[in-house]
PDB file of C-alpha atoms in Angstrom:
ATOM      1  CA  MET A   1      54.317 112.969  95.134  1.00 61.00           C
ATOM      2  CA  SER A   2      56.604 110.489  93.334  1.00 87.00           C
ATOM      3  CA  VAL A   3      59.062 111.752  90.735  1.00 93.00           C
ATOM      4  CA  GLU A   4      58.104 110.615  87.239  1.00 93.00           C
ATOM      5  CA  TYR A   5      60.071 112.879  84.930  1.00 95.00           C
ATOM      6  CA  ALA A   6      63.282 114.891  84.738  1.00 97.00           C
ATOM      7  CA  ILE A   7      63.563 118.263  83.021  1.00 98.00           C
ATOM      8  CA  ILE A   8      67.075 119.141  81.854  1.00 98.00           C
ATOM      9  CA  ILE A   9      67.662 122.884  81.581  1.00 98.00           C
ATOM     10  CA  LYS A  10      70.461 124.114  79.330  1.00 97.00           C
ATOM     11  CA  ASN A  11      71.553 127.268  77.580  1.00 95.00           C
ATOM     12  CA  LYS A  12      73.280 127.864  74.263  1.00 95.00           C
ATOM     13  CA  THR A  13      77.058 127.667  74.278  1.00 96.00           C
ATOM     14  CA  ARG A  14      78.988 130.731  73.180  1.00 95.00           C
ATOM     15  CA  LEU A  15      79.725 128.959  69.886  1.00 96.00           C
ATOM     16  CA  GLU A  16      76.037 128.260  69.266  1.00 96.00           C
ATOM     17  CA  ALA A  17      75.220 131.905  69.987  1.00 95.00           C
ATOM     18  CA  LEU A  18      77.913 133.013  67.524  1.00 95.00           C
ATOM     19  CA  ILE A  19      76.639 130.689  64.790  1.00 96.00           C
ATOM     20  CA  GLU A  20      73.113 131.987  65.395  1.00 94.00           C
ATOM     21  CA  ARG A  21      74.448 135.530  64.993  1.00 93.00           C
ATOM     22  CA  PHE A  22      76.626 134.931  61.907  1.00 94.00           C
ATOM     23  CA  ASN A  23      74.599 132.116  60.263  1.00 94.00           C
ATOM     24  CA  THR A  24      77.507 129.704  59.786  1.00 95.00           C
ATOM     25  CA  LYS A  25      80.442 128.391  61.820  1.00 95.00           C
ATOM     26  CA  ALA A  26      82.871 129.542  59.126  1.00 95.00           C
ATOM     27  CA  GLN A  27      81.587 133.121  59.285  1.00 95.00           C
ATOM     28  CA  ALA A  28      81.740 133.052  63.088  1.00 94.00           C
ATOM     29  CA  ARG A  29      85.345 131.818  62.929  1.00 95.00           C
ATOM     30  CA  PHE A  30      86.260 134.556  60.445  1.00 95.00           C
ATOM     31  CA  TYR A  31      84.810 137.261  62.697  1.00 92.00           C
ATOM     32  CA  ILE A  32      86.528 136.029  65.885  1.00 94.00           C
ATOM     33  CA  GLU A  33      89.928 135.393  64.295  1.00 93.00           C
ATOM     34  CA  ARG A  34      89.859 138.681  62.403  1.00 92.00           C
ATOM     35  CA  SER A  35      89.267 140.394  65.768  1.00 89.00           C
ATOM     36  CA  GLY A  36      92.309 138.604  67.207  1.00 90.00           C
ATOM     37  CA  GLY A  37      90.306 136.104  69.266  1.00 92.00           C
ATOM     38  CA  ASP A  38      90.943 132.393  69.797  1.00 94.00           C
ATOM     39  CA  PHE A  39      88.147 130.550  68.040  1.00 95.00           C
ATOM     40  CA  ASN A  40      89.513 127.202  69.210  1.00 95.00           C
ATOM     41  CA  ASP A  41      88.566 128.144  72.773  1.00 95.00           C
ATOM     42  CA  TYR A  42      84.923 128.494  71.697  1.00 96.00           C
ATOM     43  CA  GLU A  43      85.090 125.079  70.006  1.00 97.00           C
ATOM     44  CA  ILE A  44      86.700 123.360  72.996  1.00 96.00           C
ATOM     45  CA  GLU A  45      84.148 124.858  75.399  1.00 97.00           C
ATOM     46  CA  HIS A  46      81.327 123.721  73.109  1.00 97.00           C
ATOM     47  CA  GLU A  47      82.671 120.174  72.833  1.00 97.00           C
ATOM     48  CA  ILE A  48      83.190 119.789  76.594  1.00 97.00           C
ATOM     49  CA  PHE A  49      79.698 121.083  77.317  1.00 97.00           C
ATOM     50  CA  HIS A  50      77.954 118.779  74.853  1.00 97.00           C
ATOM     51  CA  SER A  51      80.000 115.797  75.979  1.00 97.00           C
ATOM     52  CA  SER A  52      78.839 116.470  79.532  1.00 97.00           C
ATOM     53  CA  LEU A  53      75.235 117.061  78.429  1.00 98.00           C
ATOM     54  CA  SER A  54      75.182 113.812  76.451  1.00 97.00           C
ATOM     55  CA  SER A  55      76.555 111.921  79.454  1.00 97.00           C
ATOM     56  CA  VAL A  56      73.916 113.457  81.714  1.00 97.00           C
ATOM     57  CA  GLN A  57      71.060 112.565  79.392  1.00 96.00           C
ATOM     58  CA  ARG A  58      72.404 109.048  78.787  1.00 96.00           C
ATOM     59  CA  ASN A  59      72.797 108.284  82.497  1.00 96.00           C
ATOM     60  CA  LEU A  60      69.535 109.953  83.446  1.00 97.00           C
ATOM     61  CA  SER A  61      67.631 107.869  80.891  1.00 96.00           C
ATOM     62  CA  THR A  62      68.493 104.717  82.871  1.00 96.00           C
ATOM     63  CA  VAL A  63      66.276 105.854  85.762  1.00 95.00           C
ATOM     64  CA  LEU A  64      63.860 108.525  84.476  1.00 96.00           C
ATOM     65  CA  LYS A  65      62.212 109.754  81.325  1.00 96.00           C
ATOM     66  CA  ASN A  66      63.529 113.213  80.521  1.00 97.00           C
ATOM     67  CA  LYS A  67      63.495 116.084  78.096  1.00 96.00           C
ATOM     68  CA  ILE A  68      65.738 119.085  77.422  1.00 97.00           C
ATOM     69  CA  VAL A  69      64.333 122.610  77.772  1.00 96.00           C
ATOM     70  CA  GLU A  70      66.285 125.656  76.599  1.00 95.00           C
ATOM     71  CA  ARG A  71      66.639 128.467  79.120  1.00 92.00           C
ATOM     72  CA  ARG A  72      64.712 130.915  76.943  1.00 90.00           C
ATOM     73  CA  PHE A  73      61.572 128.772  77.319  1.00 92.00           C
ATOM     74  CA  LEU A  74      61.610 128.806  81.138  1.00 91.00           C
ATOM     75  CA  PRO A  75      59.000 131.587  81.556  1.00 86.00           C
ATOM     76  CA  SER A  76      56.396 129.662  79.554  1.00 89.00           C
ATOM     77  CA  PHE A  77      57.213 126.079  80.568  1.00 93.00           C
ATOM     78  CA  ILE A  78      54.779 124.434  82.998  1.00 94.00           C
ATOM     79  CA  PHE A  79      56.528 122.594  85.835  1.00 95.00           C
ATOM     80  CA  ASN A  80      54.863 120.254  88.325  1.00 94.00           C
ATOM     81  CA  ASP A  81      55.778 118.459  91.553  1.00 91.00           C
ATOM     82  CA  LYS A  82      56.203 115.087  89.820  1.00 95.00           C
ATOM     83  CA  GLN A  83      59.380 116.390  88.207  1.00 96.00           C
ATOM     84  CA  VAL A  84      62.998 116.863  89.201  1.00 97.00           C
ATOM     85  CA  VAL A  85      64.930 119.651  87.495  1.00 98.00           C
ATOM     86  CA  VAL A  86      68.513 119.131  86.311  1.00 98.00           C
ATOM     87  CA  THR A  87      70.489 122.207  85.268  1.00 98.00           C
ATOM     88  CA  VAL A  88      73.592 121.770  83.111  1.00 98.00           C
ATOM     89  CA  GLY A  89      75.513 125.017  82.818  1.00 96.00           C
ATOM     90  CA  GLN A  90      76.992 127.896  84.747  1.00 93.00           C
ATOM     91  CA  ASP A  91      75.893 129.115  88.183  1.00 90.00           C
ATOM     92  CA  GLY A  92      73.697 131.733  86.535  1.00 89.00           C
ATOM     93  CA  LEU A  93      71.551 129.034  84.972  1.00 93.00           C
ATOM     94  CA  VAL A  94      70.541 127.864  88.466  1.00 94.00           C
ATOM     95  CA  ALA A  95      69.490 131.422  89.309  1.00 89.00           C
ATOM     96  CA  ASN A  96      67.509 131.767  86.079  1.00 89.00           C
ATOM     97  CA  THR A  97      65.786 128.428  86.648  1.00 94.00           C
ATOM     98  CA  ALA A  98      64.992 128.547  90.375  1.00 93.00           C
ATOM     99  CA  LYS A  99      62.348 131.267  90.309  1.00 88.00           C
ATOM    100  CA  TYR A 100      60.286 129.361  87.736  1.00 91.00           C
ATOM    101  CA  VAL A 101      60.427 125.912  89.350  1.00 92.00           C
ATOM    102  CA  LYS A 102      59.887 127.160  92.943  1.00 82.00           C
ATOM    103  CA  GLN A 103      59.905 124.193  95.384  1.00 91.00           C
ATOM    104  CA  ILE A 104      60.785 121.465  92.831  1.00 96.00           C
ATOM    105  CA  PRO A 105      64.224 119.976  93.682  1.00 97.00           C
ATOM    106  CA  ILE A 106      67.092 121.196  91.501  1.00 98.00           C
ATOM    107  CA  VAL A 107      70.140 119.034  90.819  1.00 98.00           C
ATOM    108  CA  ALA A 108      72.750 121.462  89.510  1.00 98.00           C
ATOM    109  CA  ILE A 109      75.561 120.076  87.348  1.00 98.00           C
ATOM    110  CA  ASN A 110      78.843 121.765  86.457  1.00 97.00           C
ATOM    111  CA  PRO A 111      79.639 120.658  82.871  1.00 97.00           C
ATOM    112  CA  ASP A 112      83.140 122.180  82.836  1.00 96.00           C
ATOM    113  CA  ARG A 113      84.905 122.396  86.191  1.00 93.00           C
ATOM    114  CA  GLU A 114      88.013 123.950  84.612  1.00 92.00           C
ATOM    115  CA  ARG A 115      85.971 126.851  83.263  1.00 92.00           C
ATOM    116  CA  PHE A 116      83.081 127.510  85.680  1.00 90.00           C
ATOM    117  CA  ASP A 117      83.360 128.427  89.378  1.00 84.00           C
ATOM    118  CA  GLY A 118      80.464 126.174  90.352  1.00 88.00           C
ATOM    119  CA  VAL A 119      79.489 127.886  93.617  1.00 87.00           C
ATOM    120  CA  LEU A 120      75.929 126.609  93.083  1.00 92.00           C
ATOM    121  CA  LEU A 121      76.936 123.441  91.206  1.00 96.00           C
ATOM    122  CA  PRO A 122      77.708 120.555  93.591  1.00 96.00           C
ATOM    123  CA  PHE A 123      77.470 117.801  90.949  1.00 97.00           C
ATOM    124  CA  ASN A 124      79.094 116.722  87.698  1.00 96.00           C
ATOM    125  CA  SER A 125      78.046 114.335  84.936  1.00 95.00           C
ATOM    126  CA  ASP A 126      79.683 111.411  86.751  1.00 94.00           C
ATOM    127  CA  ASN A 127      78.161 111.712  90.225  1.00 95.00           C
ATOM    128  CA  PHE A 128      74.776 113.411  89.789  1.00 97.00           C
ATOM    129  CA  LEU A 129      72.818 110.162  89.434  1.00 96.00           C
ATOM    130  CA  THR A 130      73.283 109.428  93.137  1.00 96.00           C
ATOM    131  CA  ALA A 131      71.428 112.665  93.892  1.00 97.00           C
ATOM    132  CA  ILE A 132      68.689 111.795  91.387  1.00 97.00           C
ATOM    133  CA  ASN A 133      68.116 108.434  93.036  1.00 96.00           C
ATOM    134  CA  LYS A 134      67.907 110.099  96.451  1.00 96.00           C
ATOM    135  CA  VAL A 135      65.318 112.560  95.110  1.00 96.00           C
ATOM    136  CA  ILE A 136      63.305 109.675  93.631  1.00 95.00           C
ATOM    137  CA  SER A 137      63.311 107.893  97.013  1.00 94.00           C
ATOM    138  CA  ASN A 138      62.635 111.214  98.807  1.00 93.00           C
ATOM    139  CA  ASN A 139      65.776 110.713 100.862  1.00 94.00           C
ATOM    140  CA  TYR A 140      67.822 113.721  99.796  1.00 95.00           C
ATOM    141  CA  THR A 141      69.237 116.726 101.610  1.00 95.00           C
ATOM    142  CA  SER A 142      68.766 120.197 100.220  1.00 96.00           C
ATOM    143  CA  LYS A 143      69.248 123.872 100.915  1.00 94.00           C
ATOM    144  CA  TRP A 144      66.143 126.033 100.884  1.00 94.00           C
ATOM    145  CA  THR A 145      67.193 129.384  99.461  1.00 93.00           C
ATOM    146  CA  SER A 146      65.257 132.647  99.723  1.00 93.00           C
ATOM    147  CA  PHE A 147      64.207 134.846  96.813  1.00 95.00           C
ATOM    148  CA  ALA A 148      64.126 138.615  96.714  1.00 96.00           C
ATOM    149  CA  GLU A 149      60.725 140.025  95.795  1.00 96.00           C
ATOM    150  CA  ALA A 150      59.774 143.300  94.157  1.00 97.00           C
ATOM    151  CA  LYS A 151      56.067 144.081  94.479  1.00 97.00           C
ATOM    152  CA  LEU A 152      54.558 147.074  92.685  1.00 97.00           C
ATOM    153  CA  ASN A 153      51.599 149.127  93.869  1.00 96.00           C
ATOM    154  CA  ASP A 154      49.563 147.822  90.908  1.00 95.00           C
ATOM    155  CA  GLY A 155      49.953 144.202  92.121  1.00 95.00           C
ATOM    156  CA  GLN A 156      52.709 143.044  89.753  1.00 95.00           C
ATOM    157  CA  ARG A 157      55.612 141.176  91.317  1.00 94.00           C
ATOM    158  CA  LEU A 158      59.015 139.852  90.304  1.00 94.00           C
ATOM    159  CA  LEU A 159      61.243 137.298  92.059  1.00 94.00           C
ATOM    160  CA  ALA A 160      65.034 137.072  91.975  1.00 94.00           C
ATOM    161  CA  PHE A 161      67.295 134.241  93.049  1.00 93.00           C
ATOM    162  CA  ASN A 162      70.489 136.335  92.892  1.00 92.00           C
ATOM    163  CA  ASP A 163      69.565 139.976  92.564  1.00 94.00           C
ATOM    164  CA  LEU A 164      67.155 142.647  91.438  1.00 95.00           C
ATOM    165  CA  PHE A 165      68.252 145.778  89.605  1.00 95.00           C
ATOM    166  CA  ILE A 166      66.198 148.949  89.740  1.00 96.00           C
ATOM    167  CA  GLY A 167      67.187 151.726  87.374  1.00 95.00           C
ATOM    168  CA  ALA A 168      66.914 153.038  83.829  1.00 93.00           C
ATOM    169  CA  THR A 169      67.065 151.097  80.559  1.00 87.00           C
ATOM    170  CA  SER A 170      69.680 153.405  79.044  1.00 80.00           C
ATOM    171  CA  HIS A 171      72.933 154.836  80.378  1.00 77.00           C
ATOM    172  CA  VAL A 172      71.297 157.756  82.170  1.00 83.00           C
ATOM    173  CA  SER A 173      70.760 158.494  85.835  1.00 92.00           C
ATOM    174  CA  ALA A 174      67.835 156.832  87.562  1.00 95.00           C
ATOM    175  CA  ARG A 175      65.670 159.219  89.615  1.00 96.00           C
ATOM    176  CA  TYR A 176      63.608 157.929  92.515  1.00 97.00           C
ATOM    177  CA  GLN A 177      62.693 158.349  96.168  1.00 97.00           C
ATOM    178  CA  LEU A 178      63.992 155.729  98.581  1.00 96.00           C
ATOM    179  CA  THR A 179      62.565 154.881 102.019  1.00 97.00           C
ATOM    180  CA  TYR A 180      64.520 152.678 104.409  1.00 96.00           C
ATOM    181  CA  LYS A 181      64.158 152.425 108.184  1.00 93.00           C
ATOM    182  CA  ASN A 182      61.828 155.439 108.332  1.00 91.00           C
ATOM    183  CA  ARG A 183      64.265 157.639 106.417  1.00 94.00           C
ATOM    184  CA  THR A 184      63.166 158.973 103.020  1.00 97.00           C
ATOM    185  CA  GLU A 185      65.388 160.684 100.498  1.00 96.00           C
ATOM    186  CA  GLU A 186      65.360 161.541  96.823  1.00 97.00           C
ATOM    187  CA  GLN A 187      68.264 160.082  94.867  1.00 96.00           C
ATOM    188  CA  SER A 188      69.941 160.156  91.477  1.00 96.00           C
ATOM    189  CA  SER A 189      72.194 157.186  90.716  1.00 95.00           C
ATOM    190  CA  SER A 190      73.162 154.470  88.265  1.00 93.00           C
ATOM    191  CA  GLY A 191      70.523 152.278  89.892  1.00 95.00           C
ATOM    192  CA  ILE A 192      70.075 150.010  92.892  1.00 96.00           C
ATOM    193  CA  ILE A 193      71.186 146.386  93.261  1.00 95.00           C
ATOM    194  CA  ILE A 194      69.280 144.254  95.771  1.00 96.00           C
ATOM    195  CA  SER A 195      71.090 140.978  96.410  1.00 96.00           C
ATOM    196  CA  THR A 196      70.200 137.710  98.099  1.00 95.00           C
ATOM    197  CA  GLN A 197      72.707 135.555  99.953  1.00 93.00           C
ATOM    198  CA  ALA A 198      73.103 133.444  96.788  1.00 89.00           C
ATOM    199  CA  GLY A 199      73.868 136.537  94.716  1.00 89.00           C
ATOM    200  CA  SER A 200      76.189 138.221  97.203  1.00 89.00           C
ATOM    201  CA  THR A 201      79.319 136.794  95.547  1.00 84.00           C
ATOM    202  CA  GLY A 202      78.114 137.917  92.112  1.00 84.00           C
ATOM    203  CA  TRP A 203      77.047 141.366  90.923  1.00 86.00           C
ATOM    204  CA  LEU A 204      76.939 142.840  94.430  1.00 89.00           C
ATOM    205  CA  SER A 205      80.557 141.808  94.982  1.00 88.00           C
ATOM    206  CA  SER A 206      81.530 144.051  92.052  1.00 86.00           C
ATOM    207  CA  VAL A 207      80.354 147.047  94.099  1.00 84.00           C
ATOM    208  CA  PHE A 208      82.593 145.910  96.963  1.00 84.00           C
ATOM    209  CA  ASN A 209      85.500 145.296  94.588  1.00 83.00           C
ATOM    210  CA  MET A 210      85.096 148.781  93.104  1.00 79.00           C
ATOM    211  CA  SER A 211      84.923 150.389  96.544  1.00 81.00           C
ATOM    212  CA  PHE A 212      88.006 148.581  97.788  1.00 77.00           C
ATOM    213  CA  GLY A 213      89.824 149.328  94.532  1.00 72.00           C
ATOM    214  CA  ILE A 214      89.248 153.033  95.063  1.00 69.00           C
ATOM    215  CA  HIS A 215      90.139 152.620  98.733  1.00 68.00           C
ATOM    216  CA  ARG A 216      93.613 151.390  97.771  1.00 62.00           C
ATOM    217  CA  PHE A 217      94.423 154.855  96.477  1.00 60.00           C
ATOM    218  CA  ILE A 218      93.758 156.222  99.970  1.00 57.00           C
ATOM    219  CA  GLU A 219      95.127 153.497 102.195  1.00 49.00           C
ATOM    220  CA  LYS A 220      97.172 150.380 101.406  1.00 49.00           C
ATOM    221  CA  ASP A 221      94.951 147.322 101.091  1.00 48.00           C
ATOM    222  CA  ASN A 222      96.249 144.111  99.536  1.00 54.00           C
ATOM    223  CA  SER A 223      93.128 142.042 100.167  1.00 56.00           C
ATOM    224  CA  LYS A 224      91.418 140.190  97.329  1.00 63.00           C
ATOM    225  CA  LYS A 225      87.766 139.874  96.273  1.00 64.00           C
ATOM    226  CA  LYS A 226      85.236 141.360  98.711  1.00 70.00           C
ATOM    227  CA  TYR A 227      81.623 140.381  99.209  1.00 74.00           C
ATOM    228  CA  ALA A 228      78.860 140.657 101.771  1.00 78.00           C
ATOM    229  CA  LYS A 229      78.488 137.697 104.128  1.00 82.00           C
ATOM    230  CA  LEU A 230      74.708 137.546 104.155  1.00 87.00           C
ATOM    231  CA  LYS A 231      72.416 135.042 105.833  1.00 90.00           C
ATOM    232  CA  ASP A 232      69.725 133.289 103.812  1.00 91.00           C
ATOM    233  CA  ASN A 233      66.995 135.430 105.401  1.00 92.00           C
ATOM    234  CA  GLN A 234      68.747 138.677 104.496  1.00 94.00           C
ATOM    235  CA  LEU A 235      68.906 140.867 101.421  1.00 95.00           C
ATOM    236  CA  MET A 236      71.369 143.685 100.894  1.00 93.00           C
ATOM    237  CA  PHE A 237      70.831 146.745  98.734  1.00 93.00           C
ATOM    238  CA  ALA A 238      73.533 148.982  97.324  1.00 92.00           C
ATOM    239  CA  VAL A 239      73.026 152.224  95.420  1.00 92.00           C
ATOM    240  CA  ARG A 240      75.408 152.469  92.482  1.00 90.00           C
ATOM    241  CA  GLU A 241      77.233 155.766  92.004  1.00 89.00           C
ATOM    242  CA  PRO A 242      74.841 157.987  93.986  1.00 90.00           C
ATOM    243  CA  PHE A 243      75.068 161.665  93.041  1.00 90.00           C
ATOM    244  CA  ALA A 244      74.779 164.441  95.623  1.00 90.00           C
ATOM    245  CA  SER A 245      73.118 167.689  94.543  1.00 91.00           C
ATOM    246  CA  LYS A 246      70.806 170.374  95.893  1.00 89.00           C
ATOM    247  CA  LYS A 247      67.910 168.045  95.196  1.00 92.00           C
ATOM    248  CA  THR A 248      69.365 164.549  95.673  1.00 93.00           C
ATOM    249  CA  GLN A 249      70.984 162.953  98.730  1.00 92.00           C
ATOM    250  CA  VAL A 250      73.512 160.187  99.375  1.00 90.00           C
ATOM    251  CA  GLU A 251      72.961 159.313 103.025  1.00 90.00           C
ATOM    252  CA  THR A 252      71.201 155.958 102.448  1.00 91.00           C
ATOM    253  CA  THR A 253      73.348 154.039  99.979  1.00 90.00           C
ATOM    254  CA  ALA A 254      73.377 150.523 101.449  1.00 91.00           C
ATOM    255  CA  GLY A 255      71.487 148.443 103.975  1.00 92.00           C
ATOM    256  CA  ILE A 256      70.220 145.050 105.061  1.00 93.00           C
ATOM    257  CA  ILE A 257      66.611 143.935 104.533  1.00 95.00           C
ATOM    258  CA  ALA A 258      65.543 141.144 106.890  1.00 93.00           C
ATOM    259  CA  GLY A 259      62.383 139.777 108.483  1.00 88.00           C
ATOM    260  CA  GLN A 260      59.476 142.132 107.969  1.00 87.00           C
ATOM    261  CA  SER A 261      61.649 145.126 107.039  1.00 91.00           C
ATOM    262  CA  LYS A 262      61.165 146.549 103.553  1.00 95.00           C
ATOM    263  CA  LEU A 263      62.853 148.886 101.108  1.00 96.00           C
ATOM    264  CA  ILE A 264      60.326 151.159  99.386  1.00 97.00           C
ATOM    265  CA  ILE A 265      61.234 152.924  96.148  1.00 97.00           C
ATOM    266  CA  GLU A 266      59.043 155.369  94.229  1.00 97.00           C
ATOM    267  CA  SER A 267      59.964 156.061  90.621  1.00 97.00           C
ATOM    268  CA  PHE A 268      60.493 159.632  89.457  1.00 96.00           C
ATOM    269  CA  MET A 269      61.358 158.513  85.907  1.00 95.00           C
ATOM    270  CA  PRO A 270      58.733 159.515  83.297  1.00 94.00           C
ATOM    271  CA  ASN A 271      59.881 156.659  81.037  1.00 92.00           C
ATOM    272  CA  ASN A 272      62.581 153.980  80.611  1.00 92.00           C
ATOM    273  CA  GLY A 273      62.471 152.931  84.268  1.00 94.00           C
ATOM    274  CA  LEU A 274      62.590 149.198  84.969  1.00 93.00           C
ATOM    275  CA  ILE A 275      63.165 146.458  87.509  1.00 95.00           C
ATOM    276  CA  PHE A 276      64.849 143.343  86.181  1.00 91.00           C
ATOM    277  CA  SER A 277      65.800 140.061  87.769  1.00 92.00           C
ATOM    278  CA  ASP A 278      69.005 137.986  87.813  1.00 88.00           C
ATOM    279  CA  GLY A 279      70.670 139.864  84.979  1.00 77.00           C
ATOM    280  CA  ILE A 280      67.985 139.109  82.389  1.00 74.00           C
ATOM    281  CA  GLU A 281      66.651 142.362  80.985  1.00 69.00           C
ATOM    282  CA  THR A 282      63.775 140.563  79.257  1.00 72.00           C
ATOM    283  CA  ASP A 283      62.498 139.465  82.685  1.00 79.00           C
ATOM    284  CA  PHE A 284      61.373 142.852  83.940  1.00 89.00           C
ATOM    285  CA  LEU A 285      58.700 145.169  85.285  1.00 94.00           C
ATOM    286  CA  LYS A 286      58.268 148.702  84.001  1.00 95.00           C
ATOM    287  CA  PHE A 287      59.116 151.212  86.727  1.00 96.00           C
ATOM    288  CA  ASN A 288      58.034 154.662  85.617  1.00 96.00           C
ATOM    289  CA  SER A 289      56.605 157.698  87.438  1.00 96.00           C
ATOM    290  CA  GLY A 290      53.773 156.686  89.758  1.00 94.00           C
ATOM    291  CA  ALA A 291      55.130 153.189  90.349  1.00 96.00           C
ATOM    292  CA  ILE A 292      56.112 152.267  93.900  1.00 97.00           C
ATOM    293  CA  ALA A 293      58.140 149.113  94.549  1.00 97.00           C
ATOM    294  CA  THR A 294      58.253 147.348  97.900  1.00 97.00           C
ATOM    295  CA  ILE A 295      61.324 145.133  98.229  1.00 97.00           C
ATOM    296  CA  GLY A 296      61.482 142.269 100.710  1.00 96.00           C
ATOM    297  CA  ILE A 297      61.992 138.533 101.097  1.00 95.00           C
ATOM    298  CA  ALA A 298      59.519 136.380  99.174  1.00 94.00           C
ATOM    299  CA  ASP A 299      57.460 133.615 100.739  1.00 92.00           C
ATOM    300  CA  GLU A 300      58.715 131.163  98.090  1.00 91.00           C
ATOM    301  CA  LYS A 301      62.065 129.369  98.385  1.00 93.00           C
ATOM    302  CA  ALA A 302      64.276 127.441  95.960  1.00 94.00           C
ATOM    303  CA  ASN A 303      65.052 123.774  96.723  1.00 95.00           C
ATOM    304  CA  LEU A 304      68.713 123.100  95.839  1.00 96.00           C
ATOM    305  CA  VAL A 305      69.797 119.463  96.226  1.00 96.00           C
ATOM    306  CA  LEU A 306      73.091 119.068  98.112  1.00 95.00           C
ATOM    307  CA  ALA A 307      75.857 116.558  97.545  1.00 88.00           C
TER     308      ALA A 307
END
């Protein structure tokens, strides 16, 4: 299919979110400065982002019709294979977008290279058009990236580009039974993170950083940030803060899911249990008593255009 349209995905800047919260820019400034914050930083970030966004839309308009879609509308927006998707924002925006666009090519743009890491953002507002032209001529290179999948026993399913979280909605222990590699145990913990390769340097890395931080009190370790070096066809799960008791065990707290292997979790939470995807709590499945989740690698893959 030929590409006929470009969809630009963006999110609100921090300044826009503040103005939405406090109604006016002046009130937002008053709140931040009264709290000792630097409101100028919010303004500078906002200006750099919108300068980049304007440049992207201006350059893109020379080769393709396009429209801007806010991130919050992703779940209801209808994508098709005559489109190319352009994300302008942080790495997390790529994760939020990928599971809705599936195989449609994504050109990911870093609008502020001084501020954002850009692990998933190979392009900027100056060089992205080369990638767009290659997509139009179907002569581009890309990385096909796996999703994690949570499938419930009632047929519902949820995909994640970076990670799934299984736990409770409030700050209480999650109770569940976990089965991995033919071993089953009941657990009580702060929840389970299941990470893809793409997400391994994100939330999952915080578990590694915490573990190595504690480890430094036992044995000298001057190393920096830790993360799991996963392959694209692997997921890793980590149980957060597992609690050992007469009833609950802590023997299975981490593992790799690959190929046809699965992680099976049965909820023992009468209410407030949930599974959410890529850090968005509004993108969730209820996970209460009687629900059984099977975690594995999804058939779908994201299509990330490379530089």
